[in-house]
Amino acid sequence: MEGENMFKRIGAMTVVFLWSGTVFAAHPLITDDTGTQGKGKFQLEVNGEYAHEDEDGVTEDATEIATMLSFGIGDNVDVVLGIPCQYIRAKDPGTATREKGVSDTSLELKWRFYEKDGLSFALKPGLTLPTGDDAKGLGAGKATYGLFFITTKEIEPWAFHLNLGYGRNENKVDEREDIWHASLASERELVKDLKAVANIGIETNPDRTSSAHPAFILGGLIYSLSEGLYVDFGVKGGLNKPETDYAILAGTTLRF
């Protein structure tokens, strides 16, 4: 594999991290809910993800540590800032590449505009700023933007979430620029302070040469250590070849 192709593989994995993390769902879910923090309240998340891909003799391992800060500017409006750091390793029998550093910073606004009888709707526009080094495959090299429509339906002890979204993937590596996303998630309280979560979804493949779009399935747990403090764990698997083989996710959330 030539160095240029290896660079493209690193860039592709970076795009997967950028778009899968843009929505900032209740970790480890990819699909977001309509919940907001409330006026004047904060939420701080520190999440980690390890992803592994092995395809055609090429092995890719990527680790991301993302810090997200949400602030309620109104009872139903949040501003969300995300700063991810990545460590990506790619190798084949003749080449090995390692890159690490801060990736592209994201800024989003969530507005819940309807809520009645357990059903709620929200819109979430957002953008990413090219703070990552695109020469190392750690960012898009350009500002990107997108919009998500979010639905939540609560039927105790269940909650269901639907996301439909579009992202404009401006980039310098000849990837598709129009990225569409659809995903569905569910939550159920097993016992006091412990929730089981599940997630399934599909997204446009940024690779212009492929007509197959990556699809995933995810399962995990969220545990409340105390009021306002949560830890979580999840495993994400690929349902088809374009999706990353598997990923392990873990994080902690503090609300104050």
PDB file of N, CA and C in Angstrom, residues 75-146:
ATOM      1  N   ASP A  75     -34.355  27.193  29.008  1.00  0.00           N
ATOM      2  CA  ASP A  75     -34.869  25.928  29.513  1.00  0.00           C
ATOM      3  C   ASP A  75     -34.881  24.841  28.451  1.00  0.00           C
ATOM      4  N   ASN A  76     -34.994  25.228  27.179  1.00  0.00           N
ATOM      5  CA  ASN A  76     -35.071  24.246  26.095  1.00  0.00           C
ATOM      6  C   ASN A  76     -34.026  24.479  25.017  1.00  0.00           C
ATOM      7  N   VAL A  77     -32.951  25.196  25.342  1.00  0.00           N
ATOM      8  CA  VAL A  77     -31.893  25.489  24.364  1.00  0.00           C
ATOM      9  C   VAL A  77     -30.525  25.281  25.013  1.00  0.00           C
ATOM     10  N   ASP A  78     -29.691  24.473  24.370  1.00  0.00           N
ATOM     11  CA  ASP A  78     -28.320  24.231  24.819  1.00  0.00           C
ATOM     12  C   ASP A  78     -27.313  24.651  23.759  1.00  0.00           C
ATOM     13  N   VAL A  79     -26.154  25.077  24.214  1.00  0.00           N
ATOM     14  CA  VAL A  79     -24.971  25.243  23.365  1.00  0.00           C
ATOM     15  C   VAL A  79     -23.983  24.158  23.765  1.00  0.00           C
ATOM     16  N   VAL A  80     -23.399  23.462  22.771  1.00  0.00           N
ATOM     17  CA  VAL A  80     -22.509  22.330  23.045  1.00  0.00           C
ATOM     18  C   VAL A  80     -21.178  22.537  22.333  1.00  0.00           C
ATOM     19  N   LEU A  81     -20.089  22.487  23.085  1.00  0.00           N
ATOM     20  CA  LEU A  81     -18.736  22.613  22.550  1.00  0.00           C
ATOM     21  C   LEU A  81     -18.016  21.284  22.705  1.00  0.00           C
ATOM     22  N   GLY A  82     -17.389  20.800  21.634  1.00  0.00           N
ATOM     23  CA  GLY A  82     -16.672  19.532  21.686  1.00  0.00           C
ATOM     24  C   GLY A  82     -15.242  19.658  21.202  1.00  0.00           C
ATOM     25  N   ILE A  83     -14.313  19.106  21.971  1.00  0.00           N
ATOM     26  CA  ILE A  83     -12.893  19.130  21.595  1.00  0.00           C
ATOM     27  C   ILE A  83     -12.361  17.704  21.649  1.00  0.00           C
ATOM     28  N   PRO A  84     -12.132  17.058  20.494  1.00  0.00           N
ATOM     29  CA  PRO A  84     -11.625  15.685  20.475  1.00  0.00           C
ATOM     30  C   PRO A  84     -10.113  15.619  20.254  1.00  0.00           C
ATOM     31  N   CYS A  85      -9.491  14.625  20.846  1.00  0.00           N
ATOM     32  CA  CYS A  85      -8.084  14.312  20.592  1.00  0.00           C
ATOM     33  C   CYS A  85      -8.012  12.888  20.051  1.00  0.00           C
ATOM     34  N   GLN A  86      -7.174  12.668  19.036  1.00  0.00           N
ATOM     35  CA  GLN A  86      -7.133  11.369  18.381  1.00  0.00           C
ATOM     36  C   GLN A  86      -5.715  10.813  18.296  1.00  0.00           C
ATOM     37  N   TYR A  87      -5.664   9.494  18.330  1.00  0.00           N
ATOM     38  CA  TYR A  87      -4.422   8.760  18.087  1.00  0.00           C
ATOM     39  C   TYR A  87      -4.771   7.647  17.110  1.00  0.00           C
ATOM     40  N   ILE A  88      -4.266   7.740  15.875  1.00  0.00           N
ATOM     41  CA  ILE A  88      -4.641   6.813  14.812  1.00  0.00           C
ATOM     42  C   ILE A  88      -3.403   6.080  14.314  1.00  0.00           C
ATOM     43  N   ARG A  89      -3.521   4.739  14.223  1.00  0.00           N
ATOM     44  CA  ARG A  89      -2.424   3.910  13.741  1.00  0.00           C
ATOM     45  C   ARG A  89      -2.930   3.067  12.580  1.00  0.00           C
ATOM     46  N   ALA A  90      -2.212   3.094  11.482  1.00  0.00           N
ATOM     47  CA  ALA A  90      -2.575   2.299  10.309  1.00  0.00           C
ATOM     48  C   ALA A  90      -1.334   1.583   9.803  1.00  0.00           C
ATOM     49  N   LYS A  91      -1.494   0.301   9.424  1.00  0.00           N
ATOM     50  CA  LYS A  91      -0.337  -0.429   8.910  1.00  0.00           C
ATOM     51  C   LYS A  91      -0.777  -1.527   7.958  1.00  0.00           C
ATOM     52  N   ASP A  92       0.113  -1.804   6.997  1.00  0.00           N
ATOM     53  CA  ASP A  92      -0.017  -2.967   6.135  1.00  0.00           C
ATOM     54  C   ASP A  92       1.352  -3.646   6.135  1.00  0.00           C
ATOM     55  N   PRO A  93       1.566  -4.731   5.370  1.00  0.00           N
ATOM     56  CA  PRO A  93       2.852  -5.430   5.445  1.00  0.00           C
ATOM     57  C   PRO A  93       4.072  -4.558   5.158  1.00  0.00           C
ATOM     58  N   GLY A  94       3.884  -3.425   4.432  1.00  0.00           N
ATOM     59  CA  GLY A  94       5.063  -2.634   4.082  1.00  0.00           C
ATOM     60  C   GLY A  94       5.095  -1.230   4.639  1.00  0.00           C
ATOM     61  N   THR A  95       4.009  -0.775   5.263  1.00  0.00           N
ATOM     62  CA  THR A  95       3.931   0.611   5.711  1.00  0.00           C
ATOM     63  C   THR A  95       3.237   0.701   7.051  1.00  0.00           C
ATOM     64  N   ALA A  96       3.725   1.616   7.874  1.00  0.00           N
ATOM     65  CA  ALA A  96       3.068   1.888   9.153  1.00  0.00           C
ATOM     66  C   ALA A  96       3.027   3.396   9.366  1.00  0.00           C
ATOM     67  N   THR A  97       1.864   3.904   9.786  1.00  0.00           N
ATOM     68  CA  THR A  97       1.688   5.331  10.000  1.00  0.00           C
ATOM     69  C   THR A  97       1.014   5.549  11.342  1.00  0.00           C
ATOM     70  N   ARG A  98       1.504   6.534  12.089  1.00  0.00           N
ATOM     71  CA  ARG A  98       0.906   6.899  13.364  1.00  0.00           C
ATOM     72  C   ARG A  98       0.755   8.416  13.412  1.00  0.00           C
ATOM     73  N   GLU A  99      -0.424   8.863  13.798  1.00  0.00           N
ATOM     74  CA  GLU A  99      -0.680  10.284  13.929  1.00  0.00           C
ATOM     75  C   GLU A  99      -1.484  10.524  15.194  1.00  0.00           C
ATOM     76  N   LYS A 100      -1.199  11.639  15.866  1.00  0.00           N
ATOM     77  CA  LYS A 100      -1.950  11.980  17.066  1.00  0.00           C
ATOM     78  C   LYS A 100      -2.026  13.491  17.217  1.00  0.00           C
ATOM     79  N   GLY A 101      -3.092  13.939  17.894  1.00  0.00           N
ATOM     80  CA  GLY A 101      -3.252  15.362  18.128  1.00  0.00           C
ATOM     81  C   GLY A 101      -4.714  15.746  18.252  1.00  0.00           C
ATOM     82  N   VAL A 102      -4.948  17.036  18.439  1.00  0.00           N
ATOM     83  CA  VAL A 102      -6.304  17.566  18.522  1.00  0.00           C
ATOM     84  C   VAL A 102      -6.950  17.504  17.149  1.00  0.00           C
ATOM     85  N   SER A 103      -8.197  17.076  17.096  1.00  0.00           N
ATOM     86  CA  SER A 103      -8.941  17.037  15.841  1.00  0.00           C
ATOM     87  C   SER A 103      -9.808  18.289  15.738  1.00  0.00           C
ATOM     88  N   ASP A 104     -10.794  18.266  14.844  1.00  0.00           N
ATOM     89  CA  ASP A 104     -11.611  19.453  14.594  1.00  0.00           C
ATOM     90  C   ASP A 104     -12.596  19.698  15.735  1.00  0.00           C
ATOM     91  N   THR A 105     -12.646  20.936  16.189  1.00  0.00           N
ATOM     92  CA  THR A 105     -13.535  21.353  17.264  1.00  0.00           C
ATOM     93  C   THR A 105     -14.951  21.552  16.727  1.00  0.00           C
ATOM     94  N   SER A 106     -15.940  21.147  17.507  1.00  0.00           N
ATOM     95  CA  SER A 106     -17.335  21.283  17.071  1.00  0.00           C
ATOM     96  C   SER A 106     -18.100  22.227  17.988  1.00  0.00           C
ATOM     97  N   LEU A 107     -19.090  22.893  17.400  1.00  0.00           N
ATOM     98  CA  LEU A 107     -19.971  23.790  18.147  1.00  0.00           C
ATOM     99  C   LEU A 107     -21.392  23.548  17.653  1.00  0.00           C
ATOM    100  N   GLU A 108     -22.309  23.250  18.586  1.00  0.00           N
ATOM    101  CA  GLU A 108     -23.686  22.917  18.217  1.00  0.00           C
ATOM    102  C   GLU A 108     -24.682  23.657  19.096  1.00  0.00           C
ATOM    103  N   LEU A 109     -25.889  23.788  18.561  1.00  0.00           N
ATOM    104  CA  LEU A 109     -27.006  24.384  19.294  1.00  0.00           C
ATOM    105  C   LEU A 109     -28.181  23.412  19.234  1.00  0.00           C
ATOM    106  N   LYS A 110     -28.709  23.019  20.397  1.00  0.00           N
ATOM    107  CA  LYS A 110     -29.882  22.136  20.429  1.00  0.00           C
ATOM    108  C   LYS A 110     -31.095  22.928  20.908  1.00  0.00           C
ATOM    109  N   TRP A 111     -32.173  22.883  20.112  1.00  0.00           N
ATOM    110  CA  TRP A 111     -33.405  23.595  20.439  1.00  0.00           C
ATOM    111  C   TRP A 111     -34.565  22.614  20.437  1.00  0.00           C
ATOM    112  N   ARG A 112     -35.124  22.346  21.615  1.00  0.00           N
ATOM    113  CA  ARG A 112     -36.320  21.512  21.712  1.00  0.00           C
ATOM    114  C   ARG A 112     -37.539  22.415  21.533  1.00  0.00           C
ATOM    115  N   PHE A 113     -38.230  22.246  20.413  1.00  0.00           N
ATOM    116  CA  PHE A 113     -39.293  23.185  20.070  1.00  0.00           C
ATOM    117  C   PHE A 113     -40.701  22.635  20.313  1.00  0.00           C
ATOM    118  N   TYR A 114     -40.803  21.348  20.699  1.00  0.00           N
ATOM    119  CA  TYR A 114     -42.121  20.768  20.979  1.00  0.00           C
ATOM    120  C   TYR A 114     -41.979  19.697  22.035  1.00  0.00           C
ATOM    121  N   GLU A 115     -42.945  19.682  22.994  1.00  0.00           N
ATOM    122  CA  GLU A 115     -42.925  18.655  24.031  1.00  0.00           C
ATOM    123  C   GLU A 115     -44.328  18.501  24.600  1.00  0.00           C
ATOM    124  N   LYS A 116     -44.916  17.293  24.467  1.00  0.00           N
ATOM    125  CA  LYS A 116     -46.248  17.032  24.986  1.00  0.00           C
ATOM    126  C   LYS A 116     -46.488  15.528  25.077  1.00  0.00           C
ATOM    127  N   ASP A 117     -47.037  15.079  26.201  1.00  0.00           N
ATOM    128  CA  ASP A 117     -47.430  13.683  26.397  1.00  0.00           C
ATOM    129  C   ASP A 117     -46.302  12.695  26.082  1.00  0.00           C
ATOM    130  N   GLY A 118     -45.081  13.031  26.508  1.00  0.00           N
ATOM    131  CA  GLY A 118     -43.949  12.134  26.312  1.00  0.00           C
ATOM    132  C   GLY A 118     -43.312  12.170  24.940  1.00  0.00           C
ATOM    133  N   LEU A 119     -43.856  13.005  24.034  1.00  0.00           N
ATOM    134  CA  LEU A 119     -43.304  13.144  22.690  1.00  0.00           C
ATOM    135  C   LEU A 119     -42.668  14.523  22.557  1.00  0.00           C
ATOM    136  N   SER A 120     -41.437  14.562  22.044  1.00  0.00           N
ATOM    137  CA  SER A 120     -40.744  15.842  21.881  1.00  0.00           C
ATOM    138  C   SER A 120     -39.910  15.843  20.609  1.00  0.00           C
ATOM    139  N   PHE A 121     -39.731  17.047  20.056  1.00  0.00           N
ATOM    140  CA  PHE A 121     -38.950  17.257  18.839  1.00  0.00           C
ATOM    141  C   PHE A 121     -37.895  18.330  19.088  1.00  0.00           C
ATOM    142  N   ALA A 122     -36.745  18.158  18.443  1.00  0.00           N
ATOM    143  CA  ALA A 122     -35.676  19.144  18.567  1.00  0.00           C
ATOM    144  C   ALA A 122     -34.923  19.266  17.250  1.00  0.00           C
ATOM    145  N   LEU A 123     -34.301  20.418  17.064  1.00  0.00           N
ATOM    146  CA  LEU A 123     -33.394  20.654  15.945  1.00  0.00           C
ATOM    147  C   LEU A 123     -32.004  20.929  16.501  1.00  0.00           C
ATOM    148  N   LYS A 124     -30.991  20.448  15.787  1.00  0.00           N
ATOM    149  CA  LYS A 124     -29.622  20.626  16.265  1.00  0.00           C
ATOM    150  C   LYS A 124     -28.693  20.989  15.111  1.00  0.00           C
ATOM    151  N   PRO A 125     -28.554  22.278  14.808  1.00  0.00           N
ATOM    152  CA  PRO A 125     -27.551  22.696  13.830  1.00  0.00           C
ATOM    153  C   PRO A 125     -26.173  22.722  14.479  1.00  0.00           C
ATOM    154  N   GLY A 126     -25.133  22.521  13.667  1.00  0.00           N
ATOM    155  CA  GLY A 126     -23.790  22.538  14.204  1.00  0.00           C
ATOM    156  C   GLY A 126     -22.744  22.741  13.136  1.00  0.00           C
ATOM    157  N   LEU A 127     -21.540  23.016  13.580  1.00  0.00           N
ATOM    158  CA  LEU A 127     -20.421  23.167  12.659  1.00  0.00           C
ATOM    159  C   LEU A 127     -19.162  22.658  13.325  1.00  0.00           C
ATOM    160  N   THR A 128     -18.179  22.300  12.517  1.00  0.00           N
ATOM    161  CA  THR A 128     -16.853  21.962  13.028  1.00  0.00           C
ATOM    162  C   THR A 128     -15.856  22.965  12.468  1.00  0.00           C
ATOM    163  N   LEU A 129     -14.893  23.305  13.278  1.00  0.00           N
ATOM    164  CA  LEU A 129     -13.850  24.250  12.897  1.00  0.00           C
ATOM    165  C   LEU A 129     -12.559  23.475  12.641  1.00  0.00           C
ATOM    166  N   PRO A 130     -11.800  23.837  11.590  1.00  0.00           N
ATOM    167  CA  PRO A 130     -10.615  23.054  11.193  1.00  0.00           C
ATOM    168  C   PRO A 130      -9.425  23.268  12.111  1.00  0.00           C
ATOM    169  N   THR A 131      -9.573  22.840  13.374  1.00  0.00           N
ATOM    170  CA  THR A 131      -8.489  22.978  14.347  1.00  0.00           C
ATOM    171  C   THR A 131      -7.512  21.807  14.297  1.00  0.00           C
ATOM    172  N   GLY A 132      -7.919  20.705  13.644  1.00  0.00           N
ATOM    173  CA  GLY A 132      -7.043  19.545  13.501  1.00  0.00           C
ATOM    174  C   GLY A 132      -6.082  19.718  12.339  1.00  0.00           C
ATOM    175  N   ASP A 133      -4.951  19.044  12.402  1.00  0.00           N
ATOM    176  CA  ASP A 133      -3.937  19.101  11.347  1.00  0.00           C
ATOM    177  C   ASP A 133      -4.355  18.176  10.206  1.00  0.00           C
ATOM    178  N   ASP A 134      -4.926  18.755   9.131  1.00  0.00           N
ATOM    179  CA  ASP A 134      -5.388  17.919   8.017  1.00  0.00           C
ATOM    180  C   ASP A 134      -4.230  17.265   7.279  1.00  0.00           C
ATOM    181  N   ALA A 135      -3.032  17.829   7.374  1.00  0.00           N
ATOM    182  CA  ALA A 135      -1.865  17.218   6.733  1.00  0.00           C
ATOM    183  C   ALA A 135      -1.522  15.879   7.378  1.00  0.00           C
ATOM    184  N   LYS A 136      -1.954  15.681   8.620  1.00  0.00           N
ATOM    185  CA  LYS A 136      -1.738  14.412   9.323  1.00  0.00           C
ATOM    186  C   LYS A 136      -2.986  13.535   9.324  1.00  0.00           C
ATOM    187  N   GLY A 137      -4.046  13.994   8.658  1.00  0.00           N
ATOM    188  CA  GLY A 137      -5.286  13.232   8.635  1.00  0.00           C
ATOM    189  C   GLY A 137      -6.110  13.386   9.891  1.00  0.00           C
ATOM    190  N   LEU A 138      -5.872  14.448  10.680  1.00  0.00           N
ATOM    191  CA  LEU A 138      -6.563  14.650  11.952  1.00  0.00           C
ATOM    192  C   LEU A 138      -7.717  15.638  11.846  1.00  0.00           C
ATOM    193  N   GLY A 139      -8.047  16.049  10.649  1.00  0.00           N
ATOM    194  CA  GLY A 139      -9.146  16.981  10.462  1.00  0.00           C
ATOM    195  C   GLY A 139      -9.502  17.094   8.997  1.00  0.00           C
ATOM    196  N   ALA A 140     -10.603  17.788   8.740  1.00  0.00           N
ATOM    197  CA  ALA A 140     -11.074  17.934   7.362  1.00  0.00           C
ATOM    198  C   ALA A 140     -10.309  18.999   6.592  1.00  0.00           C
ATOM    199  N   GLY A 141      -9.671  19.923   7.306  1.00  0.00           N
ATOM    200  CA  GLY A 141      -8.960  21.001   6.634  1.00  0.00           C
ATOM    201  C   GLY A 141      -9.861  22.149   6.240  1.00  0.00           C
ATOM    202  N   LYS A 142     -11.162  21.986   6.441  1.00  0.00           N
ATOM    203  CA  LYS A 142     -12.141  23.026   6.135  1.00  0.00           C
ATOM    204  C   LYS A 142     -13.233  22.983   7.199  1.00  0.00           C
ATOM    205  N   ALA A 143     -13.964  24.086   7.324  1.00  0.00           N
ATOM    206  CA  ALA A 143     -15.114  24.097   8.216  1.00  0.00           C
ATOM    207  C   ALA A 143     -16.232  23.255   7.607  1.00  0.00           C
ATOM    208  N   THR A 144     -16.929  22.496   8.435  1.00  0.00           N
ATOM    209  CA  THR A 144     -18.067  21.700   7.987  1.00  0.00           C
ATOM    210  C   THR A 144     -19.299  22.128   8.784  1.00  0.00           C
ATOM    211  N   TYR A 145     -20.466  21.722   8.302  1.00  0.00           N
ATOM    212  CA  TYR A 145     -21.686  22.106   9.011  1.00  0.00           C
ATOM    213  C   TYR A 145     -22.759  21.047   8.775  1.00  0.00           C
ATOM    214  N   GLY A 146     -23.798  21.087   9.605  1.00  0.00           N
ATOM    215  CA  GLY A 146     -24.847  20.091   9.468  1.00  0.00           C
ATOM    216  C   GLY A 146     -26.074  20.453  10.286  1.00  0.00           C
TER     217      GLY A 146
END
